[in-house]
């Protein structure tokens, strides 16, 4: 059994069947890529995993426990973090503060009234956040307003915010979109390092095949809400169904 | 010192100094000069500076940090006043029990109102808080008259039990005090043709205001304060980071309600009287204006806003047609009448018109309030002094503005 199990999930938006009987099993400590043309339902699937959307039918379990019916912050506290397709960061705060917040969430849980302590004096938190920023090459931008970052930097910041929580399952929704080639390669290296240095499972959505084939150990192809194939990367490349799904999309 | 870093300690010491020196600083004009009417060192006015300062500091903890705009904070001010007057009637003329009860009761009120109102955000939250405050206001006039004494307002009377105090045989109402020191007591000092009034009530309010400011400073610098700013910035991201926003906003709402209760308790301690009008929506609006005018989300802004409004209110309401005629006597008769007529619309009773105009100007030209104005002026001076060309700093990353000063 995988650490993440999705069974028979359906999600309908009005007349649109966004997810159609989706089954997915992600093995612990693997990198699992989900690919598919635009509008295939990839982001919708992630939304159903983190409590942003409730599927119409089906079950989603993480580490044997159902995530359905739980609030987003409870699901995160179970060990699932997500990088969004459009960066979700604290735009009004500094880059460093953006990374400090998840450190507190990790240490103190979903709520703690620490109103008279000073952020500066919290043992280890600032250092930990700075180390994380150094890992994503953003330490020089620590005092910048997060909203004033470039799109690629916002994405790297969001990744740092998720990684610093040391999640068991990291969901990445197009983590390198909007990044320059060099930054994309850095991101691949970073994710590889993270993967090698600790126990972590990753589910990654990506259009950039270079990223997919550099990282993924298994790939699921999703088209029009339905999983077409699931296999190891080598078998996906030349798969006729995949060609059809992508080429059909590309020529339309 | 006191859990603050160097900059904040210096900042706090300056605030303490300014607060304690207020009776001197606000009396800059000689007694017999024409400008004496612009002095503000009178006990009741200085008390109001401190009390409304506390009110605004507390309001800012909610609005400035989380962005939740409460339009019903006057309810807590009113509840605080009623609680304090009841303690003055039942227990003792010592103001401490009343102030403590004011904070406890307003805190409980805030817990209930916040618990319900915080289920919504944005304009719906504002409307809910407004509705609760207006409900409290109406209840005070109707069902709750045994507690509030309706339109007359809650007052002291000679027959009050005051079980902790010695029997009052003087035949006149006792005065509020702190362990025997009467709030109305003042020490006057004449110096350089100026009269400085050091009033017990003011110093009592001032010390509480300093403590209130200090706690607000600590909250701004705390992980809790950071979470509140996170709520304002991106609640979604907060949830997906494993944090529950609601307990944080509720805690902020209760703390801010207790600040308002403290302010209400102090109002009653300085002048033992509580009326329902203190809870009316105009009073809620006033603290919103104070905070925005001064600079929401900054530490000093709300205090400045409160002082600014209370000072101008005092000055402008004193100016009547008689005074205006004196000022414009140098104009020819017909023109003088016209100018006085126009000016009178903006002064005396018409002072709210001036306040409204000022508020509009600030919101349009200085969205960050008076604090932003101060910073801009400061920057101008610094630029004037340094001869560094501007583009020298152009490619360095722009540091985020600190939520401070
Ligand atoms: N909240 C929503 N309400 C209505 N329709 C939605 C909603 N979210 C997604 N959809 C629709 O569901 C379909 C799947 O969307 P989804 O965002 O999951 O696609 P995707 O695979 O992530 O595509 P992309 O690669 O472009 O990000 C799309 O047609 C989209 O318009
Ligand atoms: Mg998507």
XYZ file of C-alpha atoms and ligand atoms in Angstrom:
689
model
C 0.000 0.000 0.000
C 1.253 3.458 -0.861
C 1.570 6.337 1.561
C -1.068 8.120 -0.505
C -4.049 6.191 -1.801
C -6.685 7.766 -4.033
C -9.626 5.518 -4.833
C -12.504 6.117 -7.211
C -12.422 9.915 -6.868
C -14.946 11.889 -8.920
C -15.265 15.643 -9.061
C -17.795 17.474 -11.189
C -17.988 21.241 -11.829
C -21.452 21.835 -13.238
C -21.411 19.962 -16.532
C -17.683 19.293 -16.490
C -16.398 15.988 -15.157
C -13.019 17.275 -13.921
C -12.029 14.022 -12.249
C -13.447 10.759 -13.505
C -12.969 7.717 -11.270
C -9.349 8.524 -10.451
C -7.237 5.853 -8.773
C -3.707 6.679 -7.728
C -1.231 5.070 -5.408
C 1.974 6.854 -4.456
C 4.664 4.697 -2.863
C 6.478 6.018 0.177
C 9.848 7.664 -0.564
C 9.341 7.901 -4.299
C 8.928 10.781 -6.700
C 5.693 10.359 -8.571
C 4.967 12.648 -11.509
C 1.491 13.433 -12.771
C 1.479 14.735 -16.307
C -1.213 15.531 -18.805
C -2.470 18.289 -21.090
C -3.955 21.568 -19.866
C -7.274 21.153 -18.116
C -6.698 17.451 -17.488
C -7.631 17.843 -13.828
C -4.156 17.649 -12.284
C -4.529 20.682 -10.010
C -8.069 19.631 -9.152
C -6.715 16.295 -7.978
C -4.235 18.030 -5.662
C -7.030 20.267 -4.388
C -8.901 17.145 -3.328
C -5.843 15.903 -1.433
C -5.267 18.981 0.703
C -8.848 19.770 1.673
C -9.297 22.686 -0.711
C -12.017 20.763 -2.532
C -14.132 17.845 -1.387
C -14.472 15.091 -3.990
C -18.042 14.085 -4.883
C -17.294 10.410 -4.333
C -14.270 8.272 -3.570
C -11.682 8.064 -0.831
C -8.305 9.639 -0.161
C -6.067 8.228 2.529
C -2.662 9.404 3.691
C -0.636 6.961 5.741
C -3.752 4.846 6.249
C -5.890 7.740 7.554
C -8.618 9.411 5.535
C -8.017 13.080 4.743
C -11.576 13.737 3.625
C -13.581 15.951 5.968
C -10.448 17.366 7.553
C -9.591 21.051 7.478
C -6.613 22.187 5.362
C -4.494 22.998 8.417
C -5.166 19.559 9.883
C -4.117 17.876 6.659
C -0.923 19.929 6.595
C -0.214 18.928 10.183
C -0.516 15.277 9.063
C 2.554 15.922 6.940
C 1.357 17.128 3.538
C 2.673 20.418 2.115
C 1.871 21.891 -1.259
C 3.505 24.295 -3.660
C 0.749 25.911 -5.719
C 0.602 26.553 -9.439
C 0.236 30.285 -8.787
C 2.505 31.040 -5.836
C 0.726 31.369 -2.503
C 3.024 33.336 -0.236
C 2.700 36.070 2.373
C 3.220 39.005 0.037
C 3.163 41.685 2.745
C 5.860 40.022 4.807
C 9.581 39.714 4.285
C 11.110 36.663 2.635
C 12.585 35.555 5.949
C 9.276 35.949 7.777
C 7.628 33.827 5.091
C 9.921 30.953 6.011
C 9.745 31.577 9.765
C 5.970 31.086 9.825
C 6.036 27.435 8.695
C 8.811 26.811 11.239
C 6.424 27.887 13.984
C 3.600 25.827 12.482
C 5.868 22.803 12.543
C 7.038 23.367 16.118
C 3.879 24.661 17.821
C 1.018 23.087 15.896
C -1.969 24.896 14.485
C -2.299 27.451 17.297
C -0.267 28.753 20.188
C -0.685 32.044 21.992
C 2.929 33.155 22.257
C 2.106 36.846 22.459
C 4.901 38.095 24.688
C 7.865 36.192 23.338
C 10.015 37.789 20.695
C 10.422 36.231 17.258
C 14.104 37.208 17.366
C 14.693 35.278 20.581
C 12.962 32.052 19.553
C 15.620 29.406 19.825
C 16.723 28.061 16.483
C 13.796 29.297 14.414
C 15.529 32.194 12.675
C 18.657 30.158 12.013
C 16.626 27.303 10.608
C 14.757 29.630 8.265
C 18.012 31.231 7.139
C 19.586 27.866 6.435
C 16.558 26.958 4.329
C 16.855 30.227 2.405
C 20.519 29.523 1.814
C 19.550 26.113 0.418
C 17.353 27.761 -2.209
C 19.935 30.508 -2.887
C 17.751 33.286 -1.579
C 19.551 34.397 1.549
C 20.513 37.703 -0.062
C 16.829 38.498 -0.492
C 15.837 37.753 3.102
C 14.686 41.284 3.941
C 12.804 41.892 0.731
C 9.058 42.173 0.525
C 7.877 38.796 -0.741
C 5.422 40.494 -3.113
C 8.268 42.261 -4.916
C 10.028 39.020 -5.892
C 10.110 37.740 -9.463
C 7.760 34.897 -10.310
C 10.534 32.326 -10.241
C 11.758 33.589 -6.866
C 8.242 33.462 -5.435
C 8.091 29.844 -6.449
C 11.447 29.061 -4.876
C 10.339 30.862 -1.732
C 7.159 28.818 -1.604
C 9.190 25.673 -2.035
C 11.410 26.733 0.863
C 8.294 27.358 2.977
C 7.109 23.820 2.288
C 10.487 22.119 2.636
C 11.319 23.754 5.951
C 8.306 21.924 7.397
C 9.986 18.630 6.488
C 6.732 17.215 5.146
C 6.316 13.493 4.565
C 4.508 14.187 1.323
C 5.383 17.198 -0.797
C 2.961 18.150 -3.548
C 4.464 20.317 -6.278
C 2.183 21.918 -8.839
C 4.408 22.997 -11.733
C 7.293 24.083 -9.484
C 9.496 25.349 -12.305
C 6.937 27.263 -14.371
C 8.141 30.804 -14.883
C 11.720 29.970 -13.965
C 14.794 30.626 -16.080
C 16.631 27.523 -17.320
C 19.394 27.892 -14.737
C 16.890 28.179 -11.902
C 15.019 25.158 -13.214
C 18.213 23.129 -13.095
C 18.957 24.415 -9.604
C 15.492 23.367 -8.541
C 15.997 19.888 -9.940
C 19.288 19.622 -8.044
C 17.669 20.921 -4.871
C 14.833 18.419 -5.031
C 17.289 15.605 -5.745
C 19.384 16.598 -2.740
C 16.350 16.810 -0.482
C 15.192 13.452 -1.728
C 18.585 11.874 -1.086
C 19.047 13.396 2.356
C 15.828 12.339 4.068
C 12.622 10.342 3.877
C 10.231 12.253 1.705
C 7.607 11.397 -0.872
C 6.930 13.795 -3.708
C 4.074 14.126 -6.130
C 4.991 16.527 -8.869
C 2.901 18.010 -11.653
C 5.005 19.365 -14.470
C 4.786 20.252 -18.139
C 8.565 20.499 -18.496
C 9.557 16.952 -19.546
C 13.190 17.624 -18.697
C 12.147 18.089 -15.069
C 9.828 15.104 -15.143
C 12.387 12.698 -16.537
C 15.140 14.010 -14.256
C 13.167 13.350 -11.108
C 10.287 10.952 -11.520
C 10.425 7.309 -10.565
C 6.846 6.700 -11.649
C 4.585 8.681 -13.931
C 0.815 8.859 -14.159
C -0.716 10.351 -17.275
C -4.023 12.099 -16.764
C -6.284 13.242 -19.593
C -9.753 14.690 -19.299
C -10.015 13.634 -15.688
C -9.102 10.009 -16.337
C -5.768 8.315 -15.622
C -4.592 6.810 -18.923
C -1.437 4.945 -17.925
C 0.871 4.614 -14.969
C 4.393 3.310 -15.424
C 8.110 3.905 -15.012
C 9.506 6.821 -17.094
C 11.224 4.638 -19.675
C 7.930 3.055 -20.661
C 6.013 6.333 -20.731
C 8.102 8.111 -23.355
C 7.001 6.118 -26.354
C 3.610 5.037 -25.081
C 1.021 5.429 -27.873
C -1.761 6.605 -25.523
C 0.483 9.330 -24.154
C 1.484 10.485 -27.615
C -2.157 10.618 -28.528
C -3.212 12.593 -25.450
C -0.423 15.145 -25.872
C -0.337 15.421 -29.641
C -4.113 15.599 -29.847
C -3.926 18.552 -27.499
C -0.950 20.202 -29.198
C -2.509 20.248 -32.642
C -5.900 21.533 -31.547
C 15.786 45.287 28.384
C 12.261 44.076 29.249
C 12.413 41.516 26.479
C 12.993 44.175 23.836
C 15.957 44.680 21.551
C 18.038 47.852 21.599
C 16.041 49.847 19.061
C 12.722 48.996 20.679
C 14.023 49.781 24.154
C 15.126 53.215 22.967
C 11.775 53.671 21.288
C 9.891 52.708 24.454
C 12.018 55.051 26.581
C 11.193 57.954 24.249
C 7.488 57.139 24.478
C 7.704 56.973 28.286
C 9.518 60.289 28.422
C 7.029 62.026 26.127
C 4.079 60.622 28.052
C 5.399 61.664 31.438
C 6.411 65.109 30.183
C 3.088 65.726 28.465
C 1.853 68.267 31.045
C 4.912 70.401 30.231
C 5.160 69.734 26.486
C 1.531 70.586 25.815
C 1.794 73.973 27.515
C 4.156 75.739 25.078
C 2.434 79.137 24.949
C 2.635 81.829 27.628
C -0.494 82.273 29.710
C -1.313 85.831 28.576
C -0.380 85.412 24.910
C -2.987 85.123 22.184
C -1.825 81.576 21.512
C -2.651 80.349 25.020
C -5.897 78.900 23.743
C -3.867 76.379 21.744
C -2.316 74.939 24.866
C -3.530 71.452 25.684
C -2.068 70.742 29.094
C -5.396 70.530 30.898
C -6.067 67.465 33.055
C -9.269 66.327 31.397
C -7.875 66.754 27.883
C -4.625 64.967 28.734
C -6.623 62.169 30.341
C -8.569 61.802 27.118
C -5.317 61.642 25.116
C -4.141 58.734 27.237
C -7.494 56.941 27.365
C -8.304 57.195 23.671
C -4.681 56.348 22.985
C -5.255 53.044 24.805
C -8.504 52.514 22.893
C -6.772 53.078 19.554
C -3.714 50.962 20.437
C -6.041 48.066 21.195
C -8.094 48.626 18.071
C -4.919 48.624 16.019
C -3.914 45.214 17.390
C -6.963 43.843 15.631
C -7.351 46.057 12.590
C -3.733 47.025 11.983
C -2.372 43.511 12.308
C -5.122 41.221 11.022
C -6.977 43.623 8.730
C -10.309 42.726 10.334
C -12.175 46.033 10.564
C -14.440 46.003 13.599
C -17.156 48.595 13.510
C -18.452 47.812 16.977
C -15.581 48.457 19.331
C -17.490 51.153 21.197
C -19.621 48.363 22.688
C -16.579 47.267 24.710
C -15.846 50.852 25.691
C -19.415 51.192 26.993
C -19.418 47.839 28.757
C -16.168 48.808 30.445
C -17.633 52.091 31.668
C -20.764 50.474 33.086
C -18.729 47.785 34.863
C -16.439 50.363 36.418
C -19.270 52.595 37.628
C -20.948 49.578 39.219
C -17.799 48.781 41.143
C -17.583 52.424 42.247
C -21.177 52.160 43.485
C -21.016 48.766 45.144
C -17.461 48.242 46.307
C -15.289 51.264 46.685
C -14.270 54.612 45.224
C -10.852 53.094 44.640
C -10.722 52.762 40.850
C -8.770 49.493 40.652
C -11.637 46.979 41.115
C -13.693 48.816 38.508
C -10.888 48.781 35.978
C -10.227 45.096 36.519
C -13.906 44.235 36.159
C -14.148 46.436 33.060
C -11.408 44.403 31.391
C -12.863 41.055 32.424
C -16.413 41.849 31.308
C -15.385 43.443 28.021
C -13.114 40.465 27.404
C -16.062 38.089 27.846
C -18.227 40.234 25.590
C -15.487 40.223 22.979
C -15.189 36.458 23.224
C -18.873 35.983 22.401
C -19.124 38.710 19.736
C -15.806 37.686 18.200
C -16.689 34.010 18.164
C -19.757 34.746 16.054
C -18.507 37.658 13.930
C -15.218 36.034 12.966
C -17.084 33.344 11.067
C -17.175 35.934 8.305
C -14.499 38.230 6.960
C -14.343 41.512 5.082
C -17.409 43.683 4.985
C -19.607 40.954 6.502
C -17.438 40.868 9.587
C -17.685 44.659 9.910
C -21.465 44.563 9.579
C -21.768 41.817 12.187
C -19.714 43.746 14.726
C -21.708 46.879 13.950
C -24.947 44.974 14.489
C -23.771 43.646 17.856
C -22.735 47.101 19.016
C -26.043 48.654 17.982
C -27.852 45.821 19.732
C -25.913 46.529 22.916
C -26.710 50.217 22.528
C -30.433 49.525 22.178
C -30.503 46.986 25.003
C -28.864 49.544 27.273
C -31.777 51.861 26.577
C -34.522 49.244 26.927
C -34.392 45.844 28.593
C -31.226 46.505 30.538
C -32.314 49.772 32.186
C -31.990 48.251 35.686
C -28.286 47.801 34.913
C -27.687 50.894 32.818
C -30.219 53.390 34.156
C -31.375 54.047 30.586
C -31.229 57.548 29.210
C -30.103 59.209 32.408
C -27.005 57.074 32.467
C -25.433 55.273 35.372
C -24.273 57.644 38.116
C -23.071 57.622 41.684
C -25.524 58.358 44.454
C -25.290 59.002 48.188
C -27.217 55.826 48.960
C -24.758 53.506 47.164
C -23.484 50.747 49.507
C -19.719 50.982 48.719
C -19.107 48.167 51.177
C -15.332 48.529 51.300
C -15.320 52.263 52.026
C -15.943 53.974 55.352
C -19.429 55.451 55.722
C -19.745 58.728 53.882
C -21.054 61.415 56.213
C -19.987 64.478 54.233
C -23.330 64.779 52.461
C -21.632 65.177 49.087
C -20.583 62.499 46.570
C -17.164 60.976 47.178
C -14.441 61.285 44.555
C -12.643 58.481 42.726
C -9.197 57.670 44.043
C -6.314 55.245 43.949
C -5.579 54.151 47.521
C -6.546 57.577 48.789
C -4.995 59.745 46.064
C -7.937 61.543 44.452
C -7.999 61.405 40.661
C -8.996 65.050 40.493
C -6.045 66.157 42.615
C -3.552 68.367 40.779
C -0.261 69.984 41.575
C 0.183 73.288 39.778
C 3.531 74.784 38.958
C 3.984 78.308 37.654
C 7.100 78.813 35.637
C 8.105 81.176 32.841
C 4.625 82.629 32.778
C 3.107 79.211 32.142
C 0.997 77.063 34.452
C 1.847 73.371 34.384
C -0.760 71.049 35.886
C 0.374 67.661 37.154
C -2.803 65.693 37.712
C -3.104 62.386 39.550
C -5.763 61.107 37.162
C -3.606 61.906 34.138
C -0.572 60.136 35.541
C -2.668 57.116 36.430
C -4.016 56.940 32.855
C -0.561 57.681 31.463
C 1.079 54.808 33.308
C -1.616 52.417 32.114
C -1.206 53.794 28.596
C 2.529 53.134 28.747
C 1.893 49.568 29.898
C -0.714 49.172 27.136
C 1.790 50.460 24.592
C 4.525 48.223 25.909
C 2.310 45.136 25.634
C 1.313 46.143 22.114
C 5.001 46.495 21.216
C 5.692 43.026 22.576
C 2.756 41.610 20.606
C 4.001 43.260 17.398
C 7.384 41.566 17.839
C 5.998 38.190 18.937
C 5.283 35.045 16.944
C 1.618 35.754 17.695
C 1.929 39.186 16.059
C 3.618 37.585 13.068
C 0.716 35.150 12.727
C -1.750 38.032 12.847
C 0.084 39.721 9.985
C 0.024 36.401 8.152
C -3.773 36.372 8.526
C -3.926 39.781 6.892
C -1.537 38.845 4.124
C -2.782 35.437 2.976
C -5.178 33.362 5.026
C -5.178 30.561 2.442
C -1.446 30.089 2.664
C -1.730 30.168 6.413
C -4.218 27.283 6.395
C -2.119 25.246 3.976
C 0.859 25.855 6.269
C -0.897 24.063 9.095
C -2.128 27.089 11.000
C -5.709 27.681 12.083
C -6.501 31.349 11.470
C -9.615 31.571 13.638
C -8.056 31.100 17.102
C -5.483 33.748 16.227
C -8.063 36.284 15.101
C -10.289 35.497 18.074
C -7.411 36.013 20.501
C -6.630 39.335 18.816
C -10.286 40.330 18.998
C -10.504 39.545 22.722
C -7.251 41.342 23.552
C -8.380 44.343 21.575
C -11.792 44.244 23.288
C -10.070 44.253 26.661
C -8.050 47.312 25.660
C -11.352 49.020 24.825
C -12.807 47.864 28.141
C -9.794 49.308 29.966
C -10.323 52.613 28.163
C -14.014 52.578 29.111
C -13.164 51.774 32.716
C -10.711 54.663 32.796
C -13.260 57.084 31.363
C -15.585 56.133 34.213
C -12.757 56.367 36.735
C -11.972 59.935 35.714
C -15.630 60.935 35.559
C -17.888 58.381 37.279
C -20.671 58.306 34.758
C -21.656 55.851 32.042
C -24.211 56.409 29.305
C -25.338 54.313 26.385
C -24.218 56.928 23.857
C -20.679 55.770 24.568
C -21.596 52.593 22.653
C -23.106 54.280 19.644
C -21.753 53.590 16.188
C -20.293 57.085 15.915
C -18.003 56.192 18.817
C -16.963 53.004 17.010
C -16.341 55.071 13.894
C -14.183 57.483 15.846
C -11.610 54.859 16.810
C -11.527 53.627 13.204
C -10.768 57.175 12.066
C -8.138 57.680 14.770
C -6.323 54.529 13.741
C -6.435 55.144 10.004
C -5.613 58.825 10.337
C -2.576 58.042 12.459
C -1.493 55.007 10.426
C -3.020 51.556 10.852
C -0.567 48.758 11.499
C 2.115 51.060 12.893
C 2.915 51.216 16.591
C 2.703 54.960 17.125
C 0.123 55.828 14.487
C -3.025 55.068 16.506
C -1.736 57.049 19.485
C -0.935 60.002 17.245
C -4.324 59.737 15.573
C -6.112 59.676 18.918
C -4.165 62.656 20.239
C -4.566 64.586 16.999
C -8.340 64.121 16.882
C -8.952 64.778 20.571
C -6.762 67.890 20.424
C -8.414 69.330 17.316
C -11.849 68.466 18.666
C -11.016 70.457 21.765
C -9.644 73.445 19.848
C -12.222 73.536 17.085
C -15.228 73.135 19.334
C -14.078 76.114 21.398
C -14.058 78.409 18.385
C -17.446 80.131 18.167
C -18.635 83.062 16.065
C -17.478 85.504 18.692
C -13.936 84.206 18.542
C -14.055 84.203 14.746
C -15.169 87.838 14.656
C -12.184 88.643 16.823
C -9.833 86.900 14.362
C -11.273 88.484 11.239
C -11.941 91.965 12.648
C -9.351 93.374 10.224
C -11.601 92.550 7.253
C -14.188 95.033 5.968
C -17.607 94.503 7.555
C -19.526 92.689 4.831
C -16.626 90.434 3.942
C -15.963 89.756 7.617
C -19.487 88.448 8.126
C -19.176 86.194 5.111
C -15.801 84.787 6.148
C -17.005 84.262 9.700
C -20.143 82.547 8.443
C -18.105 80.150 6.311
C -15.526 79.482 9.013
C -18.277 78.859 11.565
C -19.538 75.906 9.479
C -16.212 74.200 10.131
C -15.792 75.071 13.795
C -17.765 74.705 16.986
C -20.595 72.314 16.288
C -19.371 71.992 12.730
C -16.067 70.486 13.748
C -17.035 67.095 12.344
C -17.082 68.655 8.902
C -13.427 69.602 9.331
C -12.632 66.131 10.645
C -14.339 64.572 7.628
C -12.371 66.729 5.204
C -9.120 65.985 6.968
C -9.858 62.281 6.926
C -10.553 62.416 3.186
C -7.322 64.256 2.490
C -5.278 61.809 4.516
C -6.867 58.720 2.978
C -6.346 60.067 -0.545
C -2.881 61.575 -0.240
C -1.363 59.691 2.691
C -2.822 56.177 2.741
C -0.346 55.287 5.485
C -1.707 58.055 7.707
C 0.216 60.671 9.659
C 3.034 58.164 10.202
C 3.592 57.992 6.458
C 3.556 61.790 6.339
C 6.224 61.890 9.019
C 8.338 59.321 7.204
C 8.100 61.218 3.928
C 9.227 64.428 5.594
C 12.054 62.543 7.289
C 13.147 61.131 3.935
C 13.115 64.574 2.330
C 15.461 65.880 5.013
C 17.777 62.916 4.704
C 17.920 63.251 0.950
C 18.711 66.941 1.349
C 21.666 66.165 3.570
C 23.215 63.221 1.769
C 24.632 63.969 -1.646
C 24.568 60.346 -2.752
C 23.107 60.009 -6.241
C 19.855 58.066 -6.251
C 20.795 55.422 -8.802
C 23.644 54.246 -6.547
C 21.113 52.277 -4.536
C 18.994 51.301 -7.495
C 20.152 47.762 -8.004
C 20.254 46.752 -4.384
C 17.149 44.778 -3.344
C 14.501 46.994 -1.801
C 14.143 46.176 1.881
C 10.636 45.693 3.152
C 9.259 48.491 5.296
C 9.328 47.525 8.938
C 6.106 47.374 10.880
C 7.488 49.636 13.524
C 7.952 53.189 14.801
N -13.209 25.616 -8.974
C -13.545 25.285 -10.235
N -14.775 25.555 -10.708
C -15.127 25.212 -11.959
N -14.299 24.602 -12.826
C -13.055 24.317 -12.429
C -12.608 24.646 -11.109
N -11.333 24.250 -10.984
C -10.986 23.697 -12.157
N -12.009 23.724 -13.027
C -12.009 23.168 -14.388
O -11.653 21.813 -14.273
C -10.777 21.445 -15.341
C -9.515 20.883 -14.774
O -8.778 21.950 -14.216
P -7.368 21.791 -13.533
O -6.965 23.111 -13.025
O -7.407 20.691 -12.575
O -6.451 21.398 -14.782
P -4.892 21.145 -14.839
O -4.709 19.754 -15.265
O -4.270 21.561 -13.567
O -4.467 22.109 -16.024
P -3.185 23.048 -16.171
O -2.090 22.192 -16.717
O -3.607 24.063 -17.156
O -2.884 23.610 -14.840
C -10.571 22.683 -16.185
O -11.440 22.610 -17.291
C -10.959 23.807 -15.277
O -11.507 24.886 -15.996
Mg -3.034 23.019 -12.944
